[in-house]
Amino acid sequence: MAIEKHDQTRIWKDLNPKVRRRAESIMRDVTFKDGVATYNKTGEDVSHIVDVGIKATEKQVRRLKAVDELSQHEIENGGFIIAFFKQLNTIEQRFPTLTKQDTARLLFIGTFIAWETNRLQAENGRIIDRKKLEGLVEMSTKRFKEFFRRLEDEGIIREVETGELFINPTVFYRGEMKKHPYDISDFRYTRIFKETVRDLYKQFKGRTLAQLSVIYSVIPFLNFDTNIVSFNPEETDEDLIQPMNLDDLAKLLGYVDASSLKRTLNRIKVDGKPVFGFFENPHDRRKYRIVINPRVIFAGNGDSLKAVKALFN
């Protein structure tokens, strides 16, 4: 059944401006098969977020909609990469030679991996080689060489003869999980949203960059459904979740005290809204739950997403 022109116009106008811009970007690059959107120019399958309707007019007009809550969230925040981690093991334990600034830069770099190949490249598909990466992270040549060497030594990045750079897919990955090239049975994973991370990276420069690393550091302790920082992140019954308080988290992440950590968390905001929220624990009103904004990281389903987003809205 054809969709009337005025209905399509209304739907398009009602879209959030950021959603509309992302939609326009996707539709410019997408290819179609049998009337169904399939892949964009970088080979990424977008059929799960693109729906096509044909209007009975002289020109065939495409209509984009988010097919579910998660798809809309993905569009609003620029798509996502998959980050792998070992549960309850800190990032510092996994990559001991990296500094806090290193981990912040690594999180940012991960948003530039290509679909399934994990090659570093810009949104237009142009390769990001070592020199371009140096400019992207805005480091001096000397400091970048030291940083790059640490990434190589940790097995995070690989440079091939052509100058192309590839990120280890057990660190970050974009693609269908069933096509993942390695055995990832020992890892857990979550979504990290690209545009939000890039926006945050622009805000933190120089000495303040280390503060951004806390986002990457808390990932192994996030409950998948609620985004609560907890001791038992896989728990699905909210009443059984064991929230981690500021003192506990400060000790794990190597902060001097809870006050220092809280100041850091409160400084991190996206579009004026906090990335880390503090909400009263209904089981102990003297304590607060630490919850991370799902615009940055989220692993749950659509229903859980609505609940967590409501806390920050």
PDB file of C-alpha atoms in Angstrom:
ATOM      1  CA  MET A   1       0.000   0.000   0.000  1.00  0.00           C
ATOM      2  CA  ALA A   2       1.472   3.345  -1.063  1.00  0.00           C
ATOM      3  CA  ILE A   3       2.206   5.969   1.541  1.00  0.00           C
ATOM      4  CA  GLU A   4       0.579   9.316   0.841  1.00  0.00           C
ATOM      5  CA  LYS A   5       2.859  12.219   0.064  1.00  0.00           C
ATOM      6  CA  HIS A   6       1.678  14.361   2.982  1.00  0.00           C
ATOM      7  CA  ASP A   7       2.218  11.423   5.390  1.00  0.00           C
ATOM      8  CA  GLN A   8       5.785  10.899   4.200  1.00  0.00           C
ATOM      9  CA  THR A   9       6.501  14.630   4.427  1.00  0.00           C
ATOM     10  CA  ARG A  10       5.145  14.748   7.982  1.00  0.00           C
ATOM     11  CA  ILE A  11       7.187  11.698   9.046  1.00  0.00           C
ATOM     12  CA  TRP A  12      10.352  13.233   7.604  1.00  0.00           C
ATOM     13  CA  LYS A  13       9.767  16.622   9.232  1.00  0.00           C
ATOM     14  CA  ASP A  14       9.070  15.004  12.604  1.00  0.00           C
ATOM     15  CA  LEU A  15      12.446  13.293  12.668  1.00  0.00           C
ATOM     16  CA  ASN A  16      15.053  14.600  15.102  1.00  0.00           C
ATOM     17  CA  PRO A  17      17.464  16.834  13.069  1.00  0.00           C
ATOM     18  CA  LYS A  18      20.408  14.557  13.921  1.00  0.00           C
ATOM     19  CA  VAL A  19      18.388  11.488  12.844  1.00  0.00           C
ATOM     20  CA  ARG A  20      17.432  13.228   9.603  1.00  0.00           C
ATOM     21  CA  ARG A  21      21.049  14.155   8.789  1.00  0.00           C
ATOM     22  CA  ARG A  22      22.192  10.604   9.482  1.00  0.00           C
ATOM     23  CA  ALA A  23      19.294   9.263   7.376  1.00  0.00           C
ATOM     24  CA  GLU A  24      20.221  11.485   4.451  1.00  0.00           C
ATOM     25  CA  SER A  25      23.834  10.331   4.710  1.00  0.00           C
ATOM     26  CA  ILE A  26      22.813   6.661   4.721  1.00  0.00           C
ATOM     27  CA  MET A  27      20.402   7.039   1.814  1.00  0.00           C
ATOM     28  CA  ARG A  28      23.016   8.750  -0.385  1.00  0.00           C
ATOM     29  CA  ASP A  29      25.319   5.766  -0.133  1.00  0.00           C
ATOM     30  CA  VAL A  30      22.937   2.822   0.055  1.00  0.00           C
ATOM     31  CA  THR A  31      22.355   0.265  -2.709  1.00  0.00           C
ATOM     32  CA  PHE A  32      19.138  -1.658  -3.293  1.00  0.00           C
ATOM     33  CA  LYS A  33      18.156  -5.148  -4.311  1.00  0.00           C
ATOM     34  CA  ASP A  34      14.537  -6.072  -5.075  1.00  0.00           C
ATOM     35  CA  GLY A  35      13.389  -2.861  -3.429  1.00  0.00           C
ATOM     36  CA  VAL A  36      15.251  -3.568  -0.211  1.00  0.00           C
ATOM     37  CA  ALA A  37      18.151  -1.465   1.049  1.00  0.00           C
ATOM     38  CA  THR A  38      21.225  -3.659   1.403  1.00  0.00           C
ATOM     39  CA  TYR A  39      24.737  -2.217   1.688  1.00  0.00           C
ATOM     40  CA  ASN A  40      26.356   1.181   1.861  1.00  0.00           C
ATOM     41  CA  LYS A  41      29.521   2.124  -0.029  1.00  0.00           C
ATOM     42  CA  THR A  42      31.815   0.710   2.657  1.00  0.00           C
ATOM     43  CA  GLY A  43      30.088  -2.674   2.481  1.00  0.00           C
ATOM     44  CA  GLU A  44      28.123  -2.296   5.722  1.00  0.00           C
ATOM     45  CA  ASP A  45      24.760  -4.068   5.876  1.00  0.00           C
ATOM     46  CA  VAL A  46      22.133  -1.394   6.636  1.00  0.00           C
ATOM     47  CA  SER A  47      19.017  -3.433   5.931  1.00  0.00           C
ATOM     48  CA  HIS A  48      18.184  -3.522   9.646  1.00  0.00           C
ATOM     49  CA  ILE A  49      17.798   0.263   9.843  1.00  0.00           C
ATOM     50  CA  VAL A  50      16.551   1.197   6.373  1.00  0.00           C
ATOM     51  CA  ASP A  51      12.997   0.702   5.154  1.00  0.00           C
ATOM     52  CA  VAL A  52      11.896   1.785   1.686  1.00  0.00           C
ATOM     53  CA  GLY A  53       8.445   2.908   0.637  1.00  0.00           C
ATOM     54  CA  ILE A  54       7.463   3.873  -2.917  1.00  0.00           C
ATOM     55  CA  LYS A  55       5.069   6.782  -3.480  1.00  0.00           C
ATOM     56  CA  ALA A  56       2.646   6.773  -6.386  1.00  0.00           C
ATOM     57  CA  THR A  57       4.107   9.901  -7.958  1.00  0.00           C
ATOM     58  CA  GLU A  58       6.087  10.607 -11.117  1.00  0.00           C
ATOM     59  CA  LYS A  59       9.315  10.234  -9.174  1.00  0.00           C
ATOM     60  CA  GLN A  60       9.977   7.319  -6.885  1.00  0.00           C
ATOM     61  CA  VAL A  61      10.747   8.692  -3.434  1.00  0.00           C
ATOM     62  CA  ARG A  62      12.540   6.726  -0.704  1.00  0.00           C
ATOM     63  CA  ARG A  63      11.416   6.826   2.873  1.00  0.00           C
ATOM     64  CA  LEU A  64      13.722   6.013   5.758  1.00  0.00           C
ATOM     65  CA  LYS A  65      12.589   5.026   9.210  1.00  0.00           C
ATOM     66  CA  ALA A  66      14.166   3.418  12.197  1.00  0.00           C
ATOM     67  CA  VAL A  67      12.626  -0.032  12.383  1.00  0.00           C
ATOM     68  CA  ASP A  68      12.960  -0.211  16.158  1.00  0.00           C
ATOM     69  CA  GLU A  69      14.174   1.710  19.196  1.00  0.00           C
ATOM     70  CA  LEU A  70      17.749   0.464  18.931  1.00  0.00           C
ATOM     71  CA  SER A  71      18.004   1.315  15.237  1.00  0.00           C
ATOM     72  CA  GLN A  72      16.861   4.871  15.883  1.00  0.00           C
ATOM     73  CA  HIS A  73      19.360   5.154  18.720  1.00  0.00           C
ATOM     74  CA  GLU A  74      22.099   3.911  16.386  1.00  0.00           C
ATOM     75  CA  ILE A  75      21.212   6.508  13.751  1.00  0.00           C
ATOM     76  CA  GLU A  76      21.075   9.345  16.287  1.00  0.00           C
ATOM     77  CA  ASN A  77      24.547   8.539  17.576  1.00  0.00           C
ATOM     78  CA  GLY A  78      26.329   7.828  14.308  1.00  0.00           C
ATOM     79  CA  GLY A  79      26.340   4.026  14.322  1.00  0.00           C
ATOM     80  CA  PHE A  80      28.367   1.818  16.619  1.00  0.00           C
ATOM     81  CA  ILE A  81      31.414  -0.372  16.938  1.00  0.00           C
ATOM     82  CA  ILE A  82      31.676  -3.481  19.093  1.00  0.00           C
ATOM     83  CA  ALA A  83      34.128  -3.289  21.990  1.00  0.00           C
ATOM     84  CA  PHE A  84      35.432  -6.525  23.496  1.00  0.00           C
ATOM     85  CA  PHE A  85      36.510  -6.987  27.086  1.00  0.00           C
ATOM     86  CA  LYS A  86      36.961  -9.591  29.779  1.00  0.00           C
ATOM     87  CA  GLN A  87      34.360  -9.222  32.448  1.00  0.00           C
ATOM     88  CA  LEU A  88      35.482  -7.645  35.740  1.00  0.00           C
ATOM     89  CA  ASN A  89      39.004  -7.240  34.326  1.00  0.00           C
ATOM     90  CA  THR A  90      40.025  -3.625  33.939  1.00  0.00           C
ATOM     91  CA  ILE A  91      41.320  -2.270  30.653  1.00  0.00           C
ATOM     92  CA  GLU A  92      44.556  -1.492  32.515  1.00  0.00           C
ATOM     93  CA  GLN A  93      44.919  -5.178  33.372  1.00  0.00           C
ATOM     94  CA  ARG A  94      44.437  -6.184  29.762  1.00  0.00           C
ATOM     95  CA  PHE A  95      46.772  -3.528  28.330  1.00  0.00           C
ATOM     96  CA  PRO A  96      49.186  -2.690  31.171  1.00  0.00           C
ATOM     97  CA  THR A  97      51.566  -0.499  29.141  1.00  0.00           C
ATOM     98  CA  LEU A  98      48.868   1.942  28.042  1.00  0.00           C
ATOM     99  CA  THR A  99      48.389   5.207  29.908  1.00  0.00           C
ATOM    100  CA  LYS A 100      44.986   6.750  30.625  1.00  0.00           C
ATOM    101  CA  GLN A 101      45.534   9.126  27.711  1.00  0.00           C
ATOM    102  CA  ASP A 102      46.412   6.141  25.517  1.00  0.00           C
ATOM    103  CA  THR A 103      43.131   4.389  26.318  1.00  0.00           C
ATOM    104  CA  ALA A 104      41.155   7.559  25.580  1.00  0.00           C
ATOM    105  CA  ARG A 105      42.877   7.835  22.199  1.00  0.00           C
ATOM    106  CA  LEU A 106      42.341   4.142  21.516  1.00  0.00           C
ATOM    107  CA  LEU A 107      38.597   4.496  22.111  1.00  0.00           C
ATOM    108  CA  PHE A 108      38.521   7.360  19.615  1.00  0.00           C
ATOM    109  CA  ILE A 109      40.614   5.508  17.022  1.00  0.00           C
ATOM    110  CA  GLY A 110      38.312   2.501  17.238  1.00  0.00           C
ATOM    111  CA  THR A 111      35.442   4.534  15.790  1.00  0.00           C
ATOM    112  CA  PHE A 112      37.226   4.647  12.420  1.00  0.00           C
ATOM    113  CA  ILE A 113      37.395   0.926  11.654  1.00  0.00           C
ATOM    114  CA  ALA A 114      35.881  -0.356   8.421  1.00  0.00           C
ATOM    115  CA  TRP A 115      33.087  -2.892   8.137  1.00  0.00           C
ATOM    116  CA  GLU A 116      34.412  -6.456   8.704  1.00  0.00           C
ATOM    117  CA  THR A 117      37.984  -5.662   7.567  1.00  0.00           C
ATOM    118  CA  ASN A 118      38.830  -3.518  10.640  1.00  0.00           C
ATOM    119  CA  ARG A 119      41.005  -1.320   8.465  1.00  0.00           C
ATOM    120  CA  LEU A 120      41.319   2.260   9.683  1.00  0.00           C
ATOM    121  CA  GLN A 121      39.611   4.586   7.247  1.00  0.00           C
ATOM    122  CA  ALA A 122      37.610   7.819   7.089  1.00  0.00           C
ATOM    123  CA  GLU A 123      33.839   7.891   6.552  1.00  0.00           C
ATOM    124  CA  ASN A 124      34.408   8.426   2.826  1.00  0.00           C
ATOM    125  CA  GLY A 125      36.459   5.224   2.650  1.00  0.00           C
ATOM    126  CA  ARG A 126      39.878   6.881   2.378  1.00  0.00           C
ATOM    127  CA  ILE A 127      42.651   4.988   4.132  1.00  0.00           C
ATOM    128  CA  ILE A 128      44.031   6.344   7.392  1.00  0.00           C
ATOM    129  CA  ASP A 129      47.742   5.565   7.327  1.00  0.00           C
ATOM    130  CA  ARG A 130      50.235   6.249  10.104  1.00  0.00           C
ATOM    131  CA  LYS A 131      50.778   9.904   9.132  1.00  0.00           C
ATOM    132  CA  LYS A 132      47.058  10.610   8.903  1.00  0.00           C
ATOM    133  CA  LEU A 133      46.459   8.870  12.203  1.00  0.00           C
ATOM    134  CA  GLU A 134      49.073  11.109  13.828  1.00  0.00           C
ATOM    135  CA  GLY A 135      47.125  14.148  12.649  1.00  0.00           C
ATOM    136  CA  LEU A 136      43.794  12.636  13.646  1.00  0.00           C
ATOM    137  CA  VAL A 137      44.805  12.134  17.278  1.00  0.00           C
ATOM    138  CA  GLU A 138      46.621  15.509  17.288  1.00  0.00           C
ATOM    139  CA  MET A 139      49.951  14.404  18.728  1.00  0.00           C
ATOM    140  CA  SER A 140      53.527  15.490  18.110  1.00  0.00           C
ATOM    141  CA  THR A 141      55.549  13.124  15.926  1.00  0.00           C
ATOM    142  CA  LYS A 142      57.749  12.009  18.818  1.00  0.00           C
ATOM    143  CA  ARG A 143      54.886  11.277  21.212  1.00  0.00           C
ATOM    144  CA  PHE A 144      52.855   9.599  18.481  1.00  0.00           C
ATOM    145  CA  LYS A 145      55.723   7.208  17.673  1.00  0.00           C
ATOM    146  CA  GLU A 146      55.864   6.174  21.331  1.00  0.00           C
ATOM    147  CA  PHE A 147      52.085   5.757  21.467  1.00  0.00           C
ATOM    148  CA  PHE A 148      51.995   3.763  18.227  1.00  0.00           C
ATOM    149  CA  ARG A 149      54.764   1.477  19.461  1.00  0.00           C
ATOM    150  CA  ARG A 150      52.765   0.708  22.625  1.00  0.00           C
ATOM    151  CA  LEU A 151      49.731  -0.167  20.508  1.00  0.00           C
ATOM    152  CA  GLU A 152      51.861  -2.507  18.394  1.00  0.00           C
ATOM    153  CA  ASP A 153      53.481  -4.124  21.425  1.00  0.00           C
ATOM    154  CA  GLU A 154      50.052  -4.779  22.969  1.00  0.00           C
ATOM    155  CA  GLY A 155      48.854  -6.391  19.731  1.00  0.00           C
ATOM    156  CA  ILE A 156      46.189  -3.724  19.206  1.00  0.00           C
ATOM    157  CA  ILE A 157      47.258  -2.288  15.854  1.00  0.00           C
ATOM    158  CA  ARG A 158      49.024  -3.757  12.815  1.00  0.00           C
ATOM    159  CA  GLU A 159      50.653  -1.968   9.889  1.00  0.00           C
ATOM    160  CA  VAL A 160      51.008  -3.829   6.587  1.00  0.00           C
ATOM    161  CA  GLU A 161      53.377  -3.219   3.664  1.00  0.00           C
ATOM    162  CA  THR A 162      50.850  -1.032   1.846  1.00  0.00           C
ATOM    163  CA  GLY A 163      50.774   1.362   4.811  1.00  0.00           C
ATOM    164  CA  GLU A 164      47.258   0.338   5.800  1.00  0.00           C
ATOM    165  CA  LEU A 165      46.501   0.026   9.507  1.00  0.00           C
ATOM    166  CA  PHE A 166      44.295  -2.662  11.030  1.00  0.00           C
ATOM    167  CA  ILE A 167      42.835  -2.866  14.535  1.00  0.00           C
ATOM    168  CA  ASN A 168      42.783  -6.226  16.313  1.00  0.00           C
ATOM    169  CA  PRO A 169      39.149  -7.430  16.025  1.00  0.00           C
ATOM    170  CA  THR A 170      39.230  -8.769  19.584  1.00  0.00           C
ATOM    171  CA  VAL A 171      39.587  -5.148  20.713  1.00  0.00           C
ATOM    172  CA  PHE A 172      37.069  -3.445  18.394  1.00  0.00           C
ATOM    173  CA  TYR A 173      35.011  -4.817  15.526  1.00  0.00           C
ATOM    174  CA  ARG A 174      32.371  -3.719  13.013  1.00  0.00           C
ATOM    175  CA  GLY A 175      30.393  -6.391  11.227  1.00  0.00           C
ATOM    176  CA  GLU A 176      28.133  -9.360  11.715  1.00  0.00           C
ATOM    177  CA  MET A 177      29.211 -11.266  14.799  1.00  0.00           C
ATOM    178  CA  LYS A 178      28.739 -14.620  13.049  1.00  0.00           C
ATOM    179  CA  LYS A 179      31.463 -13.518  10.600  1.00  0.00           C
ATOM    180  CA  HIS A 180      33.958 -12.552  13.282  1.00  0.00           C
ATOM    181  CA  PRO A 181      37.356 -13.959  12.234  1.00  0.00           C
ATOM    182  CA  TYR A 182      38.468 -15.127  15.710  1.00  0.00           C
ATOM    183  CA  ASP A 183      37.272 -17.243  18.590  1.00  0.00           C
ATOM    184  CA  ILE A 184      35.695 -14.699  20.952  1.00  0.00           C
ATOM    185  CA  SER A 185      34.178 -17.153  23.418  1.00  0.00           C
ATOM    186  CA  ASP A 186      36.377 -15.784  26.228  1.00  0.00           C
ATOM    187  CA  PHE A 187      35.204 -12.214  25.658  1.00  0.00           C
ATOM    188  CA  ARG A 188      32.115 -10.149  26.403  1.00  0.00           C
ATOM    189  CA  TYR A 189      31.176  -7.238  24.173  1.00  0.00           C
ATOM    190  CA  THR A 190      29.080  -4.092  24.007  1.00  0.00           C
ATOM    191  CA  ARG A 191      28.168  -1.305  21.587  1.00  0.00           C
ATOM    192  CA  ILE A 192      30.081   1.976  21.611  1.00  0.00           C
ATOM    193  CA  PHE A 193      28.504   4.790  19.616  1.00  0.00           C
ATOM    194  CA  LYS A 194      30.847   6.469  17.173  1.00  0.00           C
ATOM    195  CA  GLU A 195      29.598  10.021  16.879  1.00  0.00           C
ATOM    196  CA  THR A 196      29.209  10.455  20.631  1.00  0.00           C
ATOM    197  CA  VAL A 197      32.752   9.252  21.289  1.00  0.00           C
ATOM    198  CA  ARG A 198      34.137  11.568  18.605  1.00  0.00           C
ATOM    199  CA  ASP A 199      32.218  14.526  20.028  1.00  0.00           C
ATOM    200  CA  LEU A 200      33.626  13.791  23.477  1.00  0.00           C
ATOM    201  CA  TYR A 201      37.172  13.468  22.133  1.00  0.00           C
ATOM    202  CA  LYS A 202      36.954  16.980  20.666  1.00  0.00           C
ATOM    203  CA  GLN A 203      36.116  18.357  24.117  1.00  0.00           C
ATOM    204  CA  PHE A 204      39.112  16.876  25.944  1.00  0.00           C
ATOM    205  CA  LYS A 205      42.557  18.068  24.968  1.00  0.00           C
ATOM    206  CA  GLY A 206      46.020  17.840  26.483  1.00  0.00           C
ATOM    207  CA  ARG A 207      46.031  16.998  30.152  1.00  0.00           C
ATOM    208  CA  THR A 208      42.250  16.680  30.336  1.00  0.00           C
ATOM    209  CA  LEU A 209      42.266  13.803  27.821  1.00  0.00           C
ATOM    210  CA  ALA A 210      43.108  11.300  30.569  1.00  0.00           C
ATOM    211  CA  GLN A 211      39.715  11.994  32.143  1.00  0.00           C
ATOM    212  CA  LEU A 212      37.986  10.552  29.094  1.00  0.00           C
ATOM    213  CA  SER A 213      39.654   7.172  29.631  1.00  0.00           C
ATOM    214  CA  VAL A 214      37.224   6.432  32.469  1.00  0.00           C
ATOM    215  CA  ILE A 215      34.545   5.683  29.850  1.00  0.00           C
ATOM    216  CA  TYR A 216      36.614   2.828  28.433  1.00  0.00           C
ATOM    217  CA  SER A 217      37.666   1.706  31.907  1.00  0.00           C
ATOM    218  CA  VAL A 218      34.138   1.141  33.262  1.00  0.00           C
ATOM    219  CA  ILE A 219      32.970  -1.048  30.361  1.00  0.00           C
ATOM    220  CA  PRO A 220      33.799  -4.408  32.050  1.00  0.00           C
ATOM    221  CA  PHE A 221      31.632  -3.419  35.024  1.00  0.00           C
ATOM    222  CA  LEU A 222      28.483  -2.237  33.223  1.00  0.00           C
ATOM    223  CA  ASN A 223      25.297  -4.217  33.628  1.00  0.00           C
ATOM    224  CA  PHE A 224      24.085  -4.934  30.099  1.00  0.00           C
ATOM    225  CA  ASP A 225      20.403  -4.124  30.681  1.00  0.00           C
ATOM    226  CA  THR A 226      20.614  -1.157  33.029  1.00  0.00           C
ATOM    227  CA  ASN A 227      24.032   0.440  32.349  1.00  0.00           C
ATOM    228  CA  ILE A 228      24.623   0.405  36.116  1.00  0.00           C
ATOM    229  CA  VAL A 229      28.249   0.049  37.201  1.00  0.00           C
ATOM    230  CA  SER A 230      28.127  -3.152  39.226  1.00  0.00           C
ATOM    231  CA  PHE A 231      29.953  -6.142  40.682  1.00  0.00           C
ATOM    232  CA  ASN A 232      27.716  -8.598  38.788  1.00  0.00           C
ATOM    233  CA  PRO A 233      27.208  -7.051  35.339  1.00  0.00           C
ATOM    234  CA  GLU A 234      25.529 -10.126  33.825  1.00  0.00           C
ATOM    235  CA  GLU A 235      22.658 -10.146  36.364  1.00  0.00           C
ATOM    236  CA  THR A 236      19.285  -9.772  34.625  1.00  0.00           C
ATOM    237  CA  ASP A 237      17.138  -9.331  37.741  1.00  0.00           C
ATOM    238  CA  GLU A 238      17.421  -5.658  38.688  1.00  0.00           C
ATOM    239  CA  ASP A 239      16.712  -6.428  42.345  1.00  0.00           C
ATOM    240  CA  LEU A 240      19.780  -8.671  42.453  1.00  0.00           C
ATOM    241  CA  ILE A 241      22.220  -6.230  40.852  1.00  0.00           C
ATOM    242  CA  GLN A 242      25.058  -5.318  43.205  1.00  0.00           C
ATOM    243  CA  PRO A 243      25.858  -1.668  42.364  1.00  0.00           C
ATOM    244  CA  MET A 244      29.401  -0.462  42.758  1.00  0.00           C
ATOM    245  CA  ASN A 245      29.704   2.762  44.743  1.00  0.00           C
ATOM    246  CA  LEU A 246      32.201   5.544  44.117  1.00  0.00           C
ATOM    247  CA  ASP A 247      34.689   4.275  46.697  1.00  0.00           C
ATOM    248  CA  ASP A 248      34.766   0.827  45.087  1.00  0.00           C
ATOM    249  CA  LEU A 249      35.121   2.192  41.571  1.00  0.00           C
ATOM    250  CA  ALA A 250      37.801   4.702  42.583  1.00  0.00           C
ATOM    251  CA  LYS A 251      39.942   1.915  44.030  1.00  0.00           C
ATOM    252  CA  LEU A 252      39.523  -0.243  40.932  1.00  0.00           C
ATOM    253  CA  LEU A 253      40.453   2.559  38.560  1.00  0.00           C
ATOM    254  CA  GLY A 254      43.385   3.843  40.585  1.00  0.00           C
ATOM    255  CA  TYR A 255      41.974   7.202  41.681  1.00  0.00           C
ATOM    256  CA  VAL A 256      43.222   8.849  44.865  1.00  0.00           C
ATOM    257  CA  ASP A 257      39.748   8.977  46.376  1.00  0.00           C
ATOM    258  CA  ALA A 258      36.056   8.925  45.516  1.00  0.00           C
ATOM    259  CA  SER A 259      35.823  12.727  45.409  1.00  0.00           C
ATOM    260  CA  SER A 260      38.495  12.914  42.725  1.00  0.00           C
ATOM    261  CA  LEU A 261      36.690  10.317  40.631  1.00  0.00           C
ATOM    262  CA  LYS A 262      33.324  12.048  41.049  1.00  0.00           C
ATOM    263  CA  ARG A 263      34.769  15.358  39.844  1.00  0.00           C
ATOM    264  CA  THR A 264      36.094  13.583  36.769  1.00  0.00           C
ATOM    265  CA  LEU A 265      32.772  11.879  36.057  1.00  0.00           C
ATOM    266  CA  ASN A 266      30.821  15.114  36.479  1.00  0.00           C
ATOM    267  CA  ARG A 267      33.020  16.917  33.934  1.00  0.00           C
ATOM    268  CA  ILE A 268      32.181  14.482  31.131  1.00  0.00           C
ATOM    269  CA  LYS A 269      29.091  15.657  29.282  1.00  0.00           C
ATOM    270  CA  VAL A 270      27.621  15.262  25.825  1.00  0.00           C
ATOM    271  CA  ASP A 271      25.292  17.967  24.474  1.00  0.00           C
ATOM    272  CA  GLY A 272      25.133  19.403  27.972  1.00  0.00           C
ATOM    273  CA  LYS A 273      23.923  16.153  29.523  1.00  0.00           C
ATOM    274  CA  PRO A 274      26.014  14.016  31.871  1.00  0.00           C
ATOM    275  CA  VAL A 275      27.678  10.864  30.595  1.00  0.00           C
ATOM    276  CA  PHE A 276      27.682   9.506  34.161  1.00  0.00           C
ATOM    277  CA  GLY A 277      24.515   9.828  36.240  1.00  0.00           C
ATOM    278  CA  PHE A 278      24.125   9.322  39.992  1.00  0.00           C
ATOM    279  CA  PHE A 279      20.745   7.926  40.993  1.00  0.00           C
ATOM    280  CA  GLU A 280      19.422   6.994  44.423  1.00  0.00           C
ATOM    281  CA  ASN A 281      19.618   3.304  45.250  1.00  0.00           C
ATOM    282  CA  PRO A 282      16.045   2.290  46.196  1.00  0.00           C
ATOM    283  CA  HIS A 283      17.417  -0.433  48.484  1.00  0.00           C
ATOM    284  CA  ASP A 284      19.752   1.917  50.358  1.00  0.00           C
ATOM    285  CA  ARG A 285      18.905   5.621  50.101  1.00  0.00           C
ATOM    286  CA  ARG A 286      22.254   6.604  51.568  1.00  0.00           C
ATOM    287  CA  LYS A 287      23.992   5.290  48.453  1.00  0.00           C
ATOM    288  CA  TYR A 288      23.809   6.101  44.766  1.00  0.00           C
ATOM    289  CA  ARG A 289      23.983   3.997  41.660  1.00  0.00           C
ATOM    290  CA  ILE A 290      26.417   5.074  38.933  1.00  0.00           C
ATOM    291  CA  VAL A 291      24.770   4.794  35.519  1.00  0.00           C
ATOM    292  CA  ILE A 292      26.367   5.589  32.154  1.00  0.00           C
ATOM    293  CA  ASN A 293      24.447   7.422  29.454  1.00  0.00           C
ATOM    294  CA  PRO A 294      23.437   4.941  26.700  1.00  0.00           C
ATOM    295  CA  ARG A 295      24.377   7.491  24.054  1.00  0.00           C
ATOM    296  CA  VAL A 296      27.964   6.396  24.697  1.00  0.00           C
ATOM    297  CA  ILE A 297      27.736   2.681  25.546  1.00  0.00           C
ATOM    298  CA  PHE A 298      24.835   0.245  25.544  1.00  0.00           C
ATOM    299  CA  ALA A 299      24.479  -3.512  25.162  1.00  0.00           C
ATOM    300  CA  GLY A 300      20.834  -4.164  26.077  1.00  0.00           C
ATOM    301  CA  ASN A 301      17.611  -4.376  24.076  1.00  0.00           C
ATOM    302  CA  GLY A 302      15.069  -1.760  23.037  1.00  0.00           C
ATOM    303  CA  ASP A 303      12.938  -1.981  26.159  1.00  0.00           C
ATOM    304  CA  SER A 304      15.951  -1.580  28.432  1.00  0.00           C
ATOM    305  CA  LEU A 305      17.167   1.322  26.315  1.00  0.00           C
ATOM    306  CA  LYS A 306      13.952   3.264  26.874  1.00  0.00           C
ATOM    307  CA  ALA A 307      14.265   2.861  30.629  1.00  0.00           C
ATOM    308  CA  VAL A 308      17.903   3.974  30.783  1.00  0.00           C
ATOM    309  CA  LYS A 309      17.358   6.902  28.405  1.00  0.00           C
ATOM    310  CA  ALA A 310      14.511   8.118  30.596  1.00  0.00           C
ATOM    311  CA  LEU A 311      16.944   8.605  33.475  1.00  0.00           C
ATOM    312  CA  PHE A 312      19.005  11.063  31.416  1.00  0.00           C
ATOM    313  CA  ASN A 313      16.072  12.876  29.807  1.00  0.00           C
TER     314      ASN A 313
END
